Amino acid sequence: MKQEMIQFIRNNNQQFVQLRRDLHRIPETAFAEIKTAAYIAAKLREWGYTPQEGIGQTGVVAELQGGAGDGPVLAVRADMDALAVTEQTGLSFASEHPGRMHACGHDSHMAMVLGTAFVLAQFRSHLAGTVKFIFQPSEEQPTGAGAMIDDGVLQNPAPDGIVALHNWPGLPVGQLALSAGPVTGSVDRFQITVSGRGGHGAKPHETVDPVVMASHCVLALQTVVSRLNNPLKPLVLTIGAIHGGEAFNVIPHEVRLTGTVRAADPEVQSQIPAQMKQVLDGVTAAYGGSAQLDYEWGIPSVVNDGPFTEQVEQYLRRWFPPEQVVALPEPSLVGEDYSLFLQNVTGTFFFLGTGDQGGPGLHHPQYSVPEDILSVGVQSFCAIVWEFFSEK
Ligand SMILES: [Zn+2]
Ligand SMILES: [Zn+2]
């Protein structure tokens, strides 16, 4: 059946290309994926599915019950949203929505998962299990995964496993890369208020200068990364904004700093607020002032399950030549709210190469995925479903 399926995927490549181009024309941002959801649902209906719309606001879910007996439930997820970017690709199927663009390649993810739904529907009678297709809105914000989970997407039936992929510049075109453990970063934000005592700019000894304290804090906070945490565990602490003072000759009362923390390892992430607080308290106390830290936990990092990821790697190796399936060279600290699915379901997130890193990358107005990867994505999901069901 494997050979038949691979042949069928090959024969239908043009169909996957069309899906991708149609979706590329109608990019919509977080929770505004109206046309996108309608397009997905219409295609699914055309192929015999009964999709549910409005899950997590604009999300779409569909199920395929195999005809070869009972088996496990496997979820396959694609993200749907585009970015507030003005497209500059010059493609014949470029964005028809001004100021909106599929610059992160989510059009290709949707085309791959839709393509998988199309292929597996043809082979339904041979499948021993249920496939749950999840089309998730608002990944970039990132609030869509949480919204879908709140709406019960992981119940009735609850998946026994979940998979998703992201197209990835920097890997050769069509290469599949996967690794156990953390593969993306958490996305936390914080605000710091450094308080002193304001006064005349010419009489600093009568004040507690929050500008000087805040300046020390900016530098000292980098030691949270360089001295308080293991350098082999990826971590970034960025101050993105500093606000304080209004006049050239006045020392203000307070200065506010805002920024973000990205960590690959959840354990590292969990200790950051305490470490920041320690540094901030120490530095400001040294000058007679104080600091308040408001730390907001965001999405966690994507942590791939070890045994499940190993299994998926084996599945892919059965369907692709050895050089096409590789270990992920390194994690990235970008955010990805697929992590929330992985907190509830065993699964993995893998990467599909789109070629040289020298060209425009993700989120760039000239970014476009090579269409050769579409059938690779479809084949990888079909491989995982087929092998997962065969093994259970
Ligand atoms: Zn993105
Ligand atoms: Zn993305």
Short mmCIF file of C-alpha atoms and ligand atoms in Angstrom, two decimals:
data_model
loop_
_atom_site.label_atom_id
_atom_site.label_comp_id
_atom_site.label_asym_id
_atom_site.label_seq_id
_atom_site.Cartn_x
_atom_site.Cartn_y
_atom_site.Cartn_z
CA MET A 1 0.00 0.00 0.00
CA LYS A 2 2.97 2.26 0.72
CA GLN A 3 4.07 2.25 -2.94
CA GLU A 4 0.52 2.94 -4.14
CA MET A 5 0.23 5.87 -1.76
CA ILE A 6 3.60 7.32 -2.79
CA GLN A 7 2.60 7.00 -6.44
CA PHE A 8 -0.77 8.62 -5.76
CA ILE A 9 0.95 11.53 -4.00
CA ARG A 10 3.29 11.95 -6.97
CA ASN A 11 0.38 11.97 -9.41
CA ASN A 12 -1.45 14.64 -7.43
CA ASN A 13 1.37 17.11 -6.95
CA GLN A 14 -0.37 19.74 -9.07
CA GLN A 15 -3.36 19.57 -6.75
CA PHE A 16 -1.15 20.39 -3.71
CA VAL A 17 0.42 23.28 -5.63
CA GLN A 18 -3.05 24.63 -6.43
CA LEU A 19 -4.12 24.42 -2.78
CA ARG A 20 -1.04 26.33 -1.73
CA ARG A 21 -1.46 29.02 -4.38
CA ASP A 22 -5.16 29.51 -3.60
CA LEU A 23 -4.35 29.95 0.09
CA HIS A 24 -1.35 32.16 -0.63
CA ARG A 25 -3.66 34.64 -2.40
CA ILE A 26 -5.90 35.16 0.64
CA PRO A 27 -3.62 35.72 3.66
CA GLU A 28 -5.40 36.67 6.88
CA THR A 29 -3.95 37.48 10.30
CA ALA A 30 -4.79 36.13 13.76
CA PHE A 31 -8.45 35.17 14.27
CA ALA A 32 -9.39 36.85 11.00
CA GLU A 33 -8.88 33.67 8.96
CA ILE A 34 -12.44 33.79 7.58
CA LYS A 35 -11.83 33.12 3.89
CA THR A 36 -9.04 30.71 4.77
CA ALA A 37 -11.29 28.65 7.05
CA ALA A 38 -14.09 28.67 4.47
CA TYR A 39 -11.68 27.47 1.78
CA ILE A 40 -10.37 24.65 3.97
CA ALA A 41 -13.87 23.54 5.01
CA ALA A 42 -15.12 23.62 1.41
CA LYS A 43 -12.25 21.44 0.20
CA LEU A 44 -12.75 18.97 3.03
CA ARG A 45 -16.48 18.72 2.27
CA GLU A 46 -15.69 18.15 -1.39
CA TRP A 47 -13.61 15.12 -0.34
CA GLY A 48 -16.33 13.66 1.88
CA TYR A 49 -15.39 15.10 5.24
CA THR A 50 -17.72 16.77 7.76
CA PRO A 51 -15.50 19.57 9.06
CA GLN A 52 -16.29 21.50 12.21
CA GLU A 53 -15.72 25.22 11.93
CA GLY A 54 -15.37 27.88 14.60
CA ILE A 55 -13.18 25.81 16.93
CA GLY A 56 -10.91 28.33 18.67
CA GLN A 57 -12.77 31.13 16.84
CA THR A 58 -11.62 30.53 13.25
CA GLY A 59 -10.10 27.05 13.51
CA VAL A 60 -11.28 24.03 11.50
CA VAL A 61 -11.22 20.37 12.55
CA ALA A 62 -12.03 17.26 10.57
CA GLU A 63 -11.80 13.54 11.25
CA LEU A 64 -11.17 10.55 9.06
CA GLN A 65 -12.22 7.21 10.49
CA GLY A 66 -10.33 4.42 8.82
CA GLY A 67 -12.28 1.50 7.43
CA ALA A 68 -9.86 -1.25 8.47
CA GLY A 69 -10.94 -1.56 12.07
CA ASP A 70 -10.40 0.32 15.30
CA GLY A 71 -7.07 1.86 16.07
CA PRO A 72 -5.37 4.86 17.62
CA VAL A 73 -6.14 8.52 16.97
CA LEU A 74 -3.41 10.63 15.42
CA ALA A 75 -3.71 14.41 15.07
CA VAL A 76 -2.03 16.37 12.28
CA ARG A 77 -1.90 20.12 12.76
CA ALA A 78 -1.38 23.07 10.42
CA ASP A 79 -1.34 26.76 11.32
CA MET A 80 -3.49 29.13 9.25
CA ASP A 81 -2.51 32.72 9.92
CA ALA A 82 -0.50 35.19 7.86
CA LEU A 83 1.48 38.28 8.84
CA ALA A 84 0.98 42.05 8.57
CA VAL A 85 3.58 42.23 5.81
CA THR A 86 3.27 43.72 2.33
CA GLU A 87 4.27 41.04 -0.16
CA GLN A 88 7.13 41.77 -2.56
CA THR A 89 7.58 38.39 -4.24
CA GLY A 90 6.13 39.37 -7.61
CA LEU A 91 4.52 35.91 -7.81
CA SER A 92 1.52 35.42 -10.12
CA PHE A 93 -0.43 34.17 -7.08
CA ALA A 94 0.79 36.89 -4.69
CA SER A 95 -1.37 38.20 -1.84
CA GLU A 96 -4.62 39.85 -2.88
CA HIS A 97 -4.96 41.37 0.61
CA PRO A 98 -2.99 44.62 0.95
CA GLY A 99 -0.63 44.61 3.93
CA ARG A 100 -1.12 40.86 4.52
CA MET A 101 1.15 38.05 3.46
CA HIS A 102 1.86 34.39 4.06
CA ALA A 103 5.48 35.26 4.85
CA CYS A 104 5.92 32.39 7.32
CA GLY A 105 4.85 29.70 4.86
CA HIS A 106 1.70 28.69 6.73
CA ASP A 107 0.02 28.52 3.30
CA SER A 108 2.29 25.55 2.58
CA HIS A 109 1.50 23.92 5.95
CA MET A 110 -2.23 24.13 5.21
CA ALA A 111 -1.73 22.78 1.69
CA MET A 112 0.28 19.84 3.07
CA VAL A 113 -2.28 18.92 5.73
CA LEU A 114 -5.16 19.40 3.28
CA GLY A 115 -3.23 17.33 0.74
CA THR A 116 -2.81 14.63 3.39
CA ALA A 117 -6.56 14.70 4.07
CA PHE A 118 -7.17 14.31 0.33
CA VAL A 119 -4.76 11.38 -0.05
CA LEU A 120 -5.83 9.52 3.08
CA ALA A 121 -9.52 9.83 2.12
CA GLN A 122 -8.68 7.80 -1.01
CA PHE A 123 -7.02 5.12 1.13
CA ARG A 124 -9.59 5.25 3.94
CA SER A 125 -10.62 1.61 3.70
CA HIS A 126 -7.03 0.51 4.44
CA LEU A 127 -6.55 2.66 7.55
CA ALA A 128 -6.89 1.15 11.02
CA GLY A 129 -7.32 4.28 13.11
CA THR A 130 -8.65 7.82 13.14
CA VAL A 131 -6.87 10.89 11.80
CA LYS A 132 -7.78 14.25 13.28
CA PHE A 133 -6.89 17.18 11.04
CA ILE A 134 -6.41 20.38 13.02
CA PHE A 135 -6.24 23.76 11.26
CA GLN A 136 -5.19 26.27 13.88
CA PRO A 137 -5.63 30.05 13.68
CA SER A 138 -3.43 32.72 15.27
CA GLU A 139 -0.11 30.98 15.63
CA GLU A 140 1.93 34.17 15.27
CA GLN A 141 0.24 35.96 18.21
CA PRO A 142 0.47 33.15 19.60
CA THR A 143 -3.01 32.47 20.92
CA GLY A 144 -4.69 30.01 18.55
CA ALA A 145 -3.52 26.70 20.02
CA GLY A 146 -4.76 27.70 23.48
CA ALA A 147 -8.11 28.82 22.04
CA MET A 148 -8.60 25.50 20.24
CA ILE A 149 -7.65 23.47 23.32
CA ASP A 150 -10.12 25.53 25.39
CA ASP A 151 -12.77 24.66 22.80
CA GLY A 152 -12.06 20.96 23.31
CA VAL A 153 -10.11 20.14 20.16
CA LEU A 154 -8.15 17.50 22.07
CA GLN A 155 -11.28 15.65 23.22
CA ASN A 156 -13.83 13.38 21.54
CA PRO A 157 -11.72 11.67 20.48
CA ALA A 158 -8.52 12.48 22.37
CA PRO A 159 -5.49 11.98 20.11
CA ASP A 160 -2.89 9.37 21.08
CA GLY A 161 -0.27 11.36 19.23
CA ILE A 162 0.15 14.63 17.37
CA VAL A 163 2.48 15.82 14.61
CA ALA A 164 3.15 19.10 12.80
CA LEU A 165 5.96 20.60 10.79
CA HIS A 166 7.39 23.99 9.91
CA ASN A 167 9.04 24.88 6.61
CA TRP A 168 12.63 25.81 7.38
CA PRO A 169 15.15 27.98 5.51
CA GLY A 170 18.70 26.83 6.13
CA LEU A 171 17.98 23.15 5.51
CA PRO A 172 18.32 21.77 1.96
CA VAL A 173 15.06 21.73 -0.02
CA GLY A 174 12.94 18.75 0.97
CA GLN A 175 15.11 17.64 3.87
CA LEU A 176 13.22 16.44 6.96
CA ALA A 177 14.89 17.31 10.28
CA LEU A 178 13.78 16.20 13.70
CA SER A 179 15.16 15.91 17.22
CA ALA A 180 13.94 14.93 20.65
CA GLY A 181 13.81 17.59 23.38
CA PRO A 182 13.38 21.36 23.02
CA VAL A 183 13.36 22.66 19.42
CA THR A 184 11.91 26.19 19.87
CA GLY A 185 12.01 28.83 22.60
CA SER A 186 9.54 29.96 25.23
CA VAL A 187 8.18 33.49 24.81
CA ASP A 188 7.90 35.41 28.10
CA ARG A 189 7.69 39.17 28.58
CA PHE A 190 8.55 41.38 31.50
CA GLN A 191 8.33 44.94 32.71
CA ILE A 192 10.75 46.39 35.24
CA THR A 193 10.14 49.59 37.15
CA VAL A 194 13.32 51.05 38.64
CA SER A 195 12.40 53.53 41.36
CA GLY A 196 14.55 56.21 42.95
CA ARG A 197 13.99 59.78 44.05
CA GLY A 198 13.91 62.49 41.43
CA GLY A 199 15.32 65.97 41.65
CA HIS A 200 17.47 68.65 40.07
CA GLY A 201 19.87 67.48 37.38
CA ALA A 202 22.63 69.56 38.96
CA LYS A 203 22.15 68.06 42.46
CA PRO A 204 22.43 64.29 41.96
CA HIS A 205 23.61 63.79 45.57
CA GLU A 206 20.15 64.82 46.73
CA THR A 207 18.49 62.21 44.52
CA VAL A 208 18.49 58.46 43.90
CA ASP A 209 18.99 58.42 40.16
CA PRO A 210 16.88 55.72 38.45
CA VAL A 211 18.51 56.39 35.04
CA VAL A 212 21.92 55.39 36.36
CA MET A 213 20.41 52.42 38.22
CA ALA A 214 18.47 51.30 35.15
CA SER A 215 21.62 51.52 33.04
CA HIS A 216 23.42 49.20 35.48
CA CYS A 217 20.40 46.90 35.48
CA VAL A 218 20.45 46.54 31.67
CA LEU A 219 24.05 45.36 31.76
CA ALA A 220 23.77 43.29 34.93
CA LEU A 221 20.72 41.43 33.59
CA GLN A 222 22.90 39.99 30.82
CA THR A 223 24.77 38.08 33.52
CA VAL A 224 21.56 36.10 34.11
CA VAL A 225 22.37 34.62 30.70
CA SER A 226 26.17 34.60 30.82
CA ARG A 227 26.83 33.74 34.49
CA LEU A 228 23.76 32.25 36.14
CA ASN A 229 22.76 29.71 33.50
CA ASN A 230 24.40 26.83 31.66
CA PRO A 231 25.87 28.18 28.41
CA LEU A 232 24.94 24.90 26.70
CA LYS A 233 21.24 25.62 27.24
CA PRO A 234 19.99 28.29 24.81
CA LEU A 235 18.71 31.43 26.53
CA VAL A 236 18.12 35.03 25.44
CA LEU A 237 17.20 38.04 27.56
CA THR A 238 16.43 41.15 25.53
CA ILE A 239 15.48 44.60 26.76
CA GLY A 240 13.38 46.01 23.94
CA ALA A 241 12.42 49.40 25.38
CA ILE A 242 13.59 51.91 27.99
CA HIS A 243 11.39 54.78 29.09
CA GLY A 244 12.21 57.38 31.71
CA GLY A 245 12.57 61.08 32.21
CA GLU A 246 11.38 64.06 30.19
CA ALA A 247 13.73 66.98 30.65
CA PHE A 248 17.47 67.40 30.15
CA ASN A 249 17.97 68.90 33.60
CA VAL A 250 15.65 66.76 35.74
CA ILE A 251 16.41 63.42 37.35
CA PRO A 252 13.16 61.39 37.11
CA HIS A 253 11.56 59.28 39.82
CA GLU A 254 11.46 56.10 37.84
CA VAL A 255 12.54 54.32 34.67
CA ARG A 256 10.66 51.47 33.01
CA LEU A 257 12.29 48.67 31.05
CA THR A 258 10.42 46.10 28.99
CA GLY A 259 11.73 43.01 27.30
CA THR A 260 11.47 39.32 26.51
CA VAL A 261 13.05 36.09 27.69
CA ARG A 262 13.44 33.08 25.36
CA ALA A 263 14.58 29.72 26.68
CA ALA A 264 14.69 26.31 25.06
CA ASP A 265 14.68 24.36 28.31
CA PRO A 266 11.56 24.68 30.53
CA GLU A 267 13.69 24.22 33.64
CA VAL A 268 15.89 27.16 32.67
CA GLN A 269 12.79 29.22 31.88
CA SER A 270 11.27 28.48 35.28
CA GLN A 271 14.15 29.98 37.25
CA ILE A 272 14.61 33.20 35.25
CA PRO A 273 12.25 35.50 37.21
CA ALA A 274 13.95 34.68 40.53
CA GLN A 275 17.38 35.26 39.02
CA MET A 276 16.33 38.56 37.46
CA LYS A 277 14.83 39.66 40.77
CA GLN A 278 18.04 38.84 42.60
CA VAL A 279 20.12 40.92 40.17
CA LEU A 280 17.65 43.82 40.12
CA ASP A 281 17.32 43.95 43.91
CA GLY A 282 21.09 43.81 44.39
CA VAL A 283 21.93 46.44 41.81
CA THR A 284 19.27 48.93 42.87
CA ALA A 285 19.93 48.39 46.58
CA ALA A 286 23.57 49.32 45.95
CA TYR A 287 22.40 52.79 44.89
CA GLY A 288 19.64 53.19 47.46
CA GLY A 289 16.72 52.51 45.14
CA SER A 290 14.48 49.58 44.29
CA ALA A 291 13.11 47.62 41.36
CA GLN A 292 9.84 45.90 40.71
CA LEU A 293 9.69 43.04 38.26
CA ASP A 294 6.41 42.10 36.55
CA TYR A 295 7.05 38.84 34.75
CA GLU A 296 4.44 37.46 32.36
CA TRP A 297 4.69 33.78 31.42
CA GLY A 298 4.01 33.21 27.74
CA ILE A 299 3.97 30.07 25.64
CA PRO A 300 6.44 27.34 26.58
CA SER A 301 9.05 25.95 24.22
CA VAL A 302 8.19 23.03 21.94
CA VAL A 303 9.63 19.96 23.67
CA ASN A 304 9.55 16.90 21.45
CA ASP A 305 8.82 13.62 23.18
CA GLY A 306 11.89 11.36 23.04
CA PRO A 307 10.43 7.90 22.23
CA PHE A 308 7.68 9.32 19.98
CA THR A 309 10.18 11.40 17.99
CA GLU A 310 12.43 8.37 17.55
CA GLN A 311 9.43 6.40 16.30
CA VAL A 312 8.50 9.11 13.81
CA GLU A 313 12.07 9.23 12.58
CA GLN A 314 11.89 5.47 11.91
CA TYR A 315 8.57 5.91 10.08
CA LEU A 316 10.04 8.61 7.85
CA ARG A 317 13.11 6.49 7.12
CA ARG A 318 10.81 3.77 5.77
CA TRP A 319 9.32 6.23 3.26
CA PHE A 320 12.28 8.43 2.31
CA PRO A 321 15.91 7.86 1.31
CA PRO A 322 18.33 7.97 4.26
CA GLU A 323 19.94 11.32 3.37
CA GLN A 324 16.55 13.05 3.38
CA VAL A 325 15.86 12.38 7.09
CA VAL A 326 18.37 14.03 9.44
CA ALA A 327 18.80 15.22 13.02
CA LEU A 328 17.85 18.87 13.48
CA PRO A 329 21.21 20.75 13.44
CA GLU A 330 20.15 23.13 16.23
CA PRO A 331 17.02 24.38 17.99
CA SER A 332 15.76 27.92 17.36
CA LEU A 333 14.45 30.38 19.95
CA VAL A 334 11.49 31.44 17.82
CA GLY A 335 8.13 30.91 19.49
CA GLU A 336 5.59 28.30 18.39
CA ASP A 337 2.35 27.70 20.30
CA TYR A 338 2.18 24.10 19.08
CA SER A 339 4.00 23.65 22.42
CA LEU A 340 0.59 23.81 24.12
CA PHE A 341 -0.63 20.78 22.17
CA LEU A 342 2.50 18.92 23.27
CA GLN A 343 1.72 19.70 26.91
CA ASN A 344 -1.48 17.68 26.44
CA VAL A 345 -0.61 15.05 23.83
CA THR A 346 2.54 13.06 23.12
CA GLY A 347 3.98 14.25 19.86
CA THR A 348 6.67 15.83 17.82
CA PHE A 349 7.36 18.92 15.71
CA PHE A 350 9.70 18.55 12.77
CA PHE A 351 11.23 20.78 10.13
CA LEU A 352 11.12 20.67 6.34
CA GLY A 353 13.95 22.39 4.47
CA THR A 354 13.26 25.19 1.99
CA GLY A 355 16.86 25.73 0.96
CA ASP A 356 19.68 28.18 1.36
CA GLN A 357 19.65 30.58 4.27
CA GLY A 358 21.21 33.27 2.06
CA GLY A 359 17.83 34.15 0.52
CA PRO A 360 14.90 35.95 2.17
CA GLY A 361 13.97 34.13 5.39
CA LEU A 362 10.77 33.59 7.33
CA HIS A 363 8.70 36.79 7.80
CA HIS A 364 10.54 38.48 4.89
CA PRO A 365 8.35 40.21 2.25
CA GLN A 366 10.08 38.16 -0.46
CA TYR A 367 9.88 34.79 1.27
CA SER A 368 8.24 31.98 -0.67
CA VAL A 369 8.50 28.22 -0.15
CA PRO A 370 9.72 26.11 -3.08
CA GLU A 371 6.69 24.13 -4.25
CA ASP A 372 8.71 20.90 -4.41
CA ILE A 373 8.36 20.62 -0.66
CA LEU A 374 4.56 20.28 -0.75
CA SER A 375 4.50 16.64 -1.80
CA VAL A 376 7.33 15.91 0.65
CA GLY A 377 5.18 17.31 3.45
CA VAL A 378 2.16 15.29 2.32
CA GLN A 379 4.22 12.14 2.02
CA SER A 380 5.75 12.65 5.46
CA PHE A 381 2.34 12.99 7.14
CA CYS A 382 0.95 10.01 5.19
CA ALA A 383 4.00 7.98 6.22
CA ILE A 384 3.56 8.84 9.88
CA VAL A 385 -0.19 8.06 9.87
CA TRP A 386 0.25 4.80 7.97
CA GLU A 387 3.14 3.50 10.09
CA PHE A 388 1.60 4.68 13.38
CA PHE A 389 -1.60 2.79 12.59
CA SER A 390 0.23 -0.27 11.31
CA GLU A 391 2.28 -0.52 14.49
CA LYS A 392 -0.54 -0.14 17.00
ZN ZN B 1 6.15 33.07 11.79
ZN ZN B 2 5.41 30.05 11.24
#
